Amino acid sequence: MKNFELFLTQTGISIFYVKIGLGFIFSFLITFFSIPTIIKISRRKNLMDEPGIRSSHLRKIPNLGGIAIFYSIGICASIFAYELFDLYKFLFASLVILLYIGVMDDIVVMRAYKKLVAQIIVSSLIVIGSDIRIRSLFGICGVFELSYLVSVLFSIVTFIILINAFNLIDGIDGLAGGYCVICSALFGISYYRLGQYNYPLVVLSVIIIGAVLAFLYYNLSNYRTNKIFMGDTGSMLLGFLLAFTAVCFIDIFIDKALPNVPRYHLRSAPAVAVAILILPIVDTLNVIIIRLANKRSPFDADKNHIHHKLLKLNLTHRRSSFYIIVYYLLIVIVAYYLRHINVNLLLVIILLLGFLGAYLPDFIYRFRNNKK
């Protein structure tokens, strides 16, 4: 790869843009051509998702699409964003562990505590081993720099919450995949604007977008024989990668006074990261609040998620996913234009708008019923 980069330098072609182009193309193609084989094997071996309490589908559908996503990202990131694996030694190991746990859960349904143990191990590897952690809260609730122990514990909990939160929004066709594309694009654009030092993270974001777009072609298919879900394999993997890119984004704005590393300043960086990941955060908080208010376990399955509320309004999966993504994208736009205000005020605005979106379908549903 380094010889190839040397050749491109001599010819005057930008290595970065070649990596972006090839990374996107190959990640898309690998996922696109892998999924039909996975569907075929899943149907032959009856490795299907059975409709349950939380399900929004009525028939058995293959749910191992996450394997293709991992396969694509694992190959392309190792080639076109290899700097990340040099810098963060435990990143690839974490992805492999999540692949194993996800596949096991999709096939035999693992117990929750076993998944939690695996998530703790993965989060610890990336936080302690690769030193990817939240070092400061930038003045949120008056807290700035965190001690090492508090930083490690807070970062591990953050990774675990985001992994599971992203898993919870994967309830209807196109929502988790579509939202992942939007988040990766927003983080990718941000990294691109922050300069050359962050280019490997831009390439990783583009690779994720390519892989997930190819998956969405099948996930949103109208033909039952082509349809597939990403399963826990895909949702945990993508949730982990989005958490990784979000923590890296926050960390960029901490002045570590390292040689050859540019210094950036944005006091509202954590609030902006929350805005980008607002859908899984709000959706998870919303269902936990509802379950606790009804004196039920926060881990009980139900249909109180935002996407379930939109389906109750007789919207299709595609329309529900589209409306949810557009609304929460508007919150990101608000956060961007207000990024220079006080971080606490911005965080409150983001969360209020987020919860408004969570309860708006309930208001519409009651209004319709009262009108009838």
Coordinates of C-alpha atoms in Angstrom, one line a residue:
M1 CA 0.0 0.0 0.0
K2 CA 2.8 2.4 0.8
N3 CA 4.4 1.7 -2.6
F4 CA 1.1 2.5 -4.2
E5 CA 0.9 5.8 -2.3
L6 CA 4.4 6.7 -3.4
F7 CA 3.4 6.0 -7.0
L8 CA 0.4 8.3 -6.7
T9 CA 2.5 11.0 -5.1
Q10 CA 4.8 10.9 -8.1
T11 CA 2.0 11.2 -10.5
G12 CA 0.4 14.1 -8.7
I13 CA -2.8 12.3 -7.8
S14 CA -4.2 12.9 -4.3
I15 CA -3.9 9.7 -2.3
F16 CA -6.7 10.8 0.0
Y17 CA -9.3 11.1 -2.7
V18 CA -8.2 7.8 -4.3
K19 CA -8.7 6.1 -0.9
I20 CA -12.2 7.7 -0.5
G21 CA -13.2 6.6 -4.0
L22 CA -11.9 3.1 -3.9
G23 CA -13.0 2.6 -0.2
F24 CA -16.6 3.5 -1.1
I25 CA -16.7 1.4 -4.3
F26 CA -15.2 -1.7 -2.8
S27 CA -17.1 -1.5 0.5
F28 CA -20.3 -1.2 -1.5
L29 CA -19.5 -4.0 -3.9
I30 CA -18.3 -6.4 -1.2
T31 CA -21.5 -6.0 0.8
F32 CA -23.7 -6.0 -2.3
F33 CA -22.3 -9.3 -3.7
S34 CA -22.0 -11.0 -0.3
I35 CA -25.6 -10.6 0.9
P36 CA -27.3 -12.8 -1.8
T37 CA -25.1 -15.7 -0.6
I38 CA -25.9 -15.0 3.0
I39 CA -29.6 -14.9 2.2
K40 CA -29.3 -18.2 0.3
I41 CA -27.5 -20.0 3.2
S42 CA -29.9 -18.4 5.8
R43 CA -32.9 -19.8 4.0
R44 CA -31.4 -23.2 3.5
K45 CA -30.3 -23.5 7.1
N46 CA -33.4 -21.7 8.5
L47 CA -31.3 -19.0 10.1
M48 CA -34.2 -16.5 10.2
D49 CA -35.6 -13.8 12.4
E50 CA -38.8 -15.1 13.9
P51 CA -41.6 -12.5 14.5
G52 CA -42.0 -11.6 18.2
I53 CA -43.4 -9.1 20.6
R54 CA -41.2 -6.2 19.4
S55 CA -41.2 -7.3 15.7
S56 CA -42.7 -5.1 13.1
H57 CA -42.8 -7.9 10.5
L58 CA -45.1 -10.8 10.1
R59 CA -42.8 -13.4 8.3
K60 CA -39.5 -15.0 8.8
I61 CA -36.6 -12.9 7.3
P62 CA -32.9 -13.7 7.2
N63 CA -31.1 -11.6 9.8
L64 CA -27.4 -12.1 9.2
G65 CA -26.8 -9.0 7.0
G66 CA -24.4 -7.7 9.6
I67 CA -21.9 -10.4 8.6
A68 CA -21.6 -8.7 5.1
I69 CA -21.2 -5.3 6.7
F70 CA -18.4 -6.5 8.9
Y71 CA -16.7 -8.3 6.0
S72 CA -16.8 -5.2 3.9
I73 CA -15.7 -2.8 6.6
G74 CA -13.0 -5.2 7.9
I75 CA -11.4 -5.6 4.5
C76 CA -11.7 -2.0 3.2
A77 CA -10.7 -0.2 6.5
S78 CA -7.7 -2.5 6.8
I79 CA -6.6 -1.4 3.3
F80 CA -7.7 2.2 2.9
A81 CA -7.7 3.4 6.5
Y82 CA -4.9 1.1 7.9
E83 CA -3.5 4.1 9.9
L84 CA -6.4 3.6 12.4
F85 CA -5.4 0.1 13.1
D86 CA -1.8 1.2 13.6
L87 CA -2.9 4.0 16.0
Y88 CA -5.6 2.0 17.8
K89 CA -4.2 -1.5 18.3
F90 CA -7.4 -3.0 19.7
L91 CA -9.9 -1.6 17.2
F92 CA -9.9 -4.7 14.9
A93 CA -10.0 -7.1 17.8
S94 CA -13.1 -5.3 19.2
L95 CA -14.8 -5.6 15.9
V96 CA -14.1 -9.4 15.7
I97 CA -15.5 -9.9 19.2
L98 CA -18.7 -8.0 18.4
L99 CA -19.0 -10.1 15.2
Y100 CA -18.8 -13.3 17.2
I101 CA -21.3 -12.2 19.8
G102 CA -23.6 -10.8 17.3
V103 CA -23.7 -13.9 15.1
M104 CA -24.2 -16.1 18.2
D105 CA -27.1 -13.9 19.3
D106 CA -28.7 -13.8 15.9
I107 CA -28.6 -17.6 15.6
V108 CA -29.2 -19.0 19.1
V109 CA -30.2 -15.9 21.1
M110 CA -27.7 -15.3 23.9
R111 CA -28.6 -14.4 27.4
A112 CA -28.5 -10.6 28.1
Y113 CA -25.7 -10.9 30.7
K114 CA -23.4 -12.7 28.3
K115 CA -23.8 -10.0 25.7
L116 CA -23.3 -7.3 28.4
V117 CA -20.0 -9.0 29.5
A118 CA -18.8 -9.1 25.9
Q119 CA -19.7 -5.4 25.4
I120 CA -17.8 -4.5 28.6
I121 CA -14.7 -6.4 27.3
V122 CA -14.9 -4.7 23.9
S123 CA -15.5 -1.2 25.5
S124 CA -12.6 -1.8 27.9
L125 CA -10.3 -2.8 25.1
I126 CA -10.9 0.3 23.1
V127 CA -11.0 2.7 26.0
I128 CA -8.1 1.4 28.1
G129 CA -6.1 -0.4 25.4
S130 CA -6.4 2.2 22.6
D131 CA -7.0 5.2 24.9
I132 CA -10.2 6.3 23.1
R133 CA -12.0 8.0 25.9
I134 CA -13.9 11.1 27.0
R135 CA -11.3 13.2 28.8
S136 CA -13.5 16.3 29.4
L137 CA -17.1 17.3 29.6
F138 CA -16.3 20.9 28.4
G139 CA -18.2 22.5 31.2
I140 CA -21.4 20.4 31.1
C141 CA -22.9 20.7 34.6
G142 CA -19.7 22.6 35.5
V143 CA -17.4 19.6 34.9
F144 CA -14.3 20.0 32.7
E145 CA -11.4 17.7 32.8
L146 CA -12.1 14.2 34.2
S147 CA -9.6 12.1 36.2
Y148 CA -8.3 9.0 34.5
L149 CA -10.4 6.5 36.4
V150 CA -13.6 8.6 36.0
S151 CA -12.8 9.1 32.3
V152 CA -12.3 5.4 31.8
L153 CA -15.5 4.3 33.6
F154 CA -17.6 7.0 32.0
S155 CA -16.3 6.2 28.5
I156 CA -16.9 2.4 28.9
V157 CA -20.5 3.1 30.0
T158 CA -20.9 5.5 27.1
F159 CA -19.8 2.8 24.6
I160 CA -22.1 0.2 26.1
I161 CA -25.1 2.6 26.1
L162 CA -24.6 3.6 22.5
I163 CA -24.0 0.0 21.3
N164 CA -27.3 -1.1 22.9
A165 CA -29.2 2.2 22.0
F166 CA -28.4 1.7 18.3
N167 CA -29.5 -1.9 18.6
L168 CA -32.9 -0.7 19.9
I169 CA -33.7 1.6 16.9
D170 CA -33.2 -1.3 14.5
G171 CA -36.9 -2.1 14.5
I172 CA -38.2 -1.2 11.0
D173 CA -36.8 -1.4 7.5
G174 CA -34.2 1.3 6.7
L175 CA -34.1 3.1 10.0
A176 CA -30.9 1.9 11.6
G177 CA -29.1 1.7 8.3
G178 CA -30.4 5.1 7.0
Y179 CA -29.5 6.8 10.3
C180 CA -26.1 5.2 10.3
V181 CA -25.4 6.6 6.8
I182 CA -26.5 10.1 8.0
C183 CA -24.3 10.0 11.2
S184 CA -21.3 8.7 9.3
A185 CA -21.7 11.4 6.7
L186 CA -21.9 14.1 9.3
F187 CA -18.9 12.8 11.2
G188 CA -17.0 12.3 7.9
I189 CA -17.7 15.9 6.8
S190 CA -16.7 17.2 10.2
Y191 CA -13.4 15.3 10.2
Y192 CA -12.7 16.5 6.6
R193 CA -13.2 20.1 7.7
L194 CA -10.9 19.6 10.7
G195 CA -7.9 18.9 8.4
Q196 CA -5.5 16.3 7.1
Y197 CA -4.6 14.7 10.4
N198 CA -8.2 13.3 10.6
Y199 CA -8.3 11.9 7.0
P200 CA -8.2 8.2 8.1
L201 CA -11.4 8.8 10.0
V202 CA -13.0 10.4 6.9
V203 CA -12.1 7.3 4.9
L204 CA -13.5 5.0 7.6
S205 CA -16.8 7.0 7.5
V206 CA -17.0 6.7 3.7
I207 CA -16.4 2.9 4.0
I208 CA -19.2 2.6 6.5
I209 CA -21.5 4.6 4.2
G210 CA -20.7 2.3 1.2
A211 CA -21.2 -0.9 3.1
V212 CA -24.5 0.3 4.7
L213 CA -25.9 1.7 1.4
A214 CA -25.4 -1.7 -0.2
F215 CA -27.2 -3.4 2.7
L216 CA -30.1 -0.9 2.5
Y217 CA -30.7 -2.0 -1.2
Y218 CA -31.7 -5.4 0.2
N219 CA -33.2 -4.3 3.5
L220 CA -35.6 -1.9 1.7
S221 CA -36.4 -4.4 -1.1
N222 CA -40.0 -5.1 -2.0
Y223 CA -39.2 -8.6 -2.9
R224 CA -39.3 -11.0 0.0
T225 CA -36.7 -13.3 -1.5
N226 CA -34.1 -10.4 -1.4
K227 CA -35.0 -9.0 2.0
I228 CA -32.5 -9.2 4.9
F229 CA -32.0 -7.6 8.3
M230 CA -28.7 -6.5 9.8
G231 CA -29.5 -8.4 13.0
D232 CA -27.6 -7.8 16.3
T233 CA -24.4 -8.4 14.4
G234 CA -24.8 -5.3 12.3
S235 CA -26.5 -3.1 14.8
M236 CA -23.9 -3.7 17.6
L237 CA -21.0 -3.3 15.1
L238 CA -22.4 0.0 13.7
G239 CA -23.3 1.2 17.1
F240 CA -19.8 0.6 18.3
L241 CA -18.2 2.3 15.3
L242 CA -20.5 5.4 15.7
A243 CA -19.6 5.5 19.4
F244 CA -15.9 5.3 18.4
T245 CA -16.2 8.1 15.8
A246 CA -18.2 10.2 18.3
V247 CA -15.6 9.9 21.1
C248 CA -12.8 10.6 18.6
F249 CA -14.7 13.7 17.5
I250 CA -15.0 15.0 21.1
D251 CA -11.3 14.2 21.7
I252 CA -10.2 16.3 18.8
F253 CA -11.2 19.5 20.6
I254 CA -9.1 18.7 23.7
D255 CA -5.8 20.5 23.5
K256 CA -3.3 17.7 24.3
A257 CA -0.3 19.8 23.1
L258 CA 1.1 16.9 21.0
P259 CA 3.7 17.6 18.3
N260 CA 2.4 17.8 14.7
V261 CA -1.2 17.6 16.0
P262 CA -3.4 20.6 15.1
R263 CA -5.3 22.4 17.9
Y264 CA -9.0 23.0 17.6
H265 CA -11.5 24.8 19.8
L266 CA -15.2 24.1 20.1
R267 CA -16.6 24.3 23.6
S268 CA -19.9 22.6 22.5
A269 CA -18.2 19.5 21.0
P270 CA -20.0 17.0 23.3
A271 CA -23.4 18.6 22.7
V272 CA -22.8 18.4 18.9
A273 CA -21.9 14.7 19.2
V274 CA -25.0 14.1 21.2
A275 CA -27.0 15.9 18.5
I276 CA -25.7 13.7 15.8
L277 CA -26.5 10.5 17.8
I278 CA -29.7 12.0 19.3
L279 CA -32.1 9.4 17.9
P280 CA -30.8 6.3 19.6
I281 CA -30.1 8.3 22.8
V282 CA -33.6 9.7 23.1
D283 CA -35.3 6.6 21.9
T284 CA -33.6 4.5 24.6
L285 CA -34.2 7.1 27.4
N286 CA -37.8 7.4 26.3
V287 CA -38.6 3.6 26.5
I288 CA -36.8 3.3 29.8
I289 CA -38.8 6.2 31.3
I290 CA -42.1 4.7 30.0
R291 CA -41.3 1.2 31.4
L292 CA -40.2 2.6 34.8
A293 CA -43.4 4.8 35.0
N294 CA -45.5 1.6 34.3
K295 CA -43.5 -0.2 37.1
R296 CA -41.9 -2.6 34.6
S297 CA -38.4 -3.7 34.1
P298 CA -36.4 -1.3 31.8
F299 CA -35.3 -4.5 29.9
D300 CA -38.8 -5.7 29.0
A301 CA -39.6 -5.8 25.3
D302 CA -42.5 -3.5 24.2
K303 CA -43.7 -1.3 21.3
N304 CA -43.0 2.1 22.8
H305 CA -40.2 2.9 20.5
I306 CA -40.5 6.0 18.2
H307 CA -40.8 3.8 15.1
H308 CA -43.6 1.7 16.6
K309 CA -45.5 4.9 17.3
L310 CA -45.3 6.0 13.7
L311 CA -46.4 2.5 12.5
K312 CA -49.4 3.0 14.8
L313 CA -50.3 6.0 12.6
N314 CA -50.5 3.6 9.6
L315 CA -47.3 4.7 8.0
T316 CA -45.2 2.3 6.0
H317 CA -41.7 1.3 7.2
R318 CA -40.1 3.5 4.5
R319 CA -42.1 6.6 5.4
S320 CA -41.6 6.1 9.1
S321 CA -37.9 5.8 8.7
F322 CA -37.8 8.8 6.4
Y323 CA -39.8 11.1 8.8
I324 CA -37.7 10.0 11.8
I325 CA -34.4 10.6 10.0
V326 CA -35.5 14.0 8.6
Y327 CA -36.7 15.2 12.0
Y328 CA -33.6 14.3 13.9
L329 CA -31.4 15.6 11.1
L330 CA -33.1 19.0 11.6
I331 CA -31.9 18.8 15.3
V332 CA -28.3 18.4 14.0
I333 CA -28.8 21.5 11.8
V334 CA -30.1 23.5 14.9
A335 CA -27.1 22.3 16.9
Y336 CA -24.7 23.3 14.2
Y337 CA -26.1 26.9 14.0
L338 CA -26.1 27.2 17.8
R339 CA -22.8 25.5 18.3
H340 CA -21.2 28.7 19.8
I341 CA -23.7 29.2 22.6
N342 CA -23.2 27.8 26.1
V343 CA -22.8 24.1 26.0
N344 CA -25.3 23.4 28.8
L345 CA -28.0 25.5 27.1
L346 CA -27.3 23.8 23.7
L347 CA -27.5 20.4 25.3
V348 CA -30.9 21.2 26.9
I349 CA -32.2 22.5 23.6
I350 CA -31.1 19.3 21.8
L351 CA -32.7 17.0 24.4
L352 CA -35.9 19.0 24.4
L353 CA -36.2 18.8 20.6
G354 CA -35.3 15.1 20.8
F355 CA -38.0 14.2 23.3
L356 CA -40.5 16.4 21.4
G357 CA -39.9 14.2 18.4
A358 CA -40.4 11.1 20.5
Y359 CA -43.8 12.2 21.8
L360 CA -45.0 14.0 18.7
P361 CA -46.5 10.8 17.2
D362 CA -48.5 10.3 20.4
F363 CA -50.0 13.8 20.1
I364 CA -50.9 13.1 16.5
Y365 CA -52.5 9.8 17.4
R366 CA -54.6 11.2 20.2
F367 CA -55.6 14.2 18.0
R368 CA -56.8 11.8 15.3
N369 CA -58.8 9.7 17.7
N370 CA -60.4 12.7 19.4
K371 CA -61.4 14.1 16.0
K372 CA -63.0 10.7 15.1

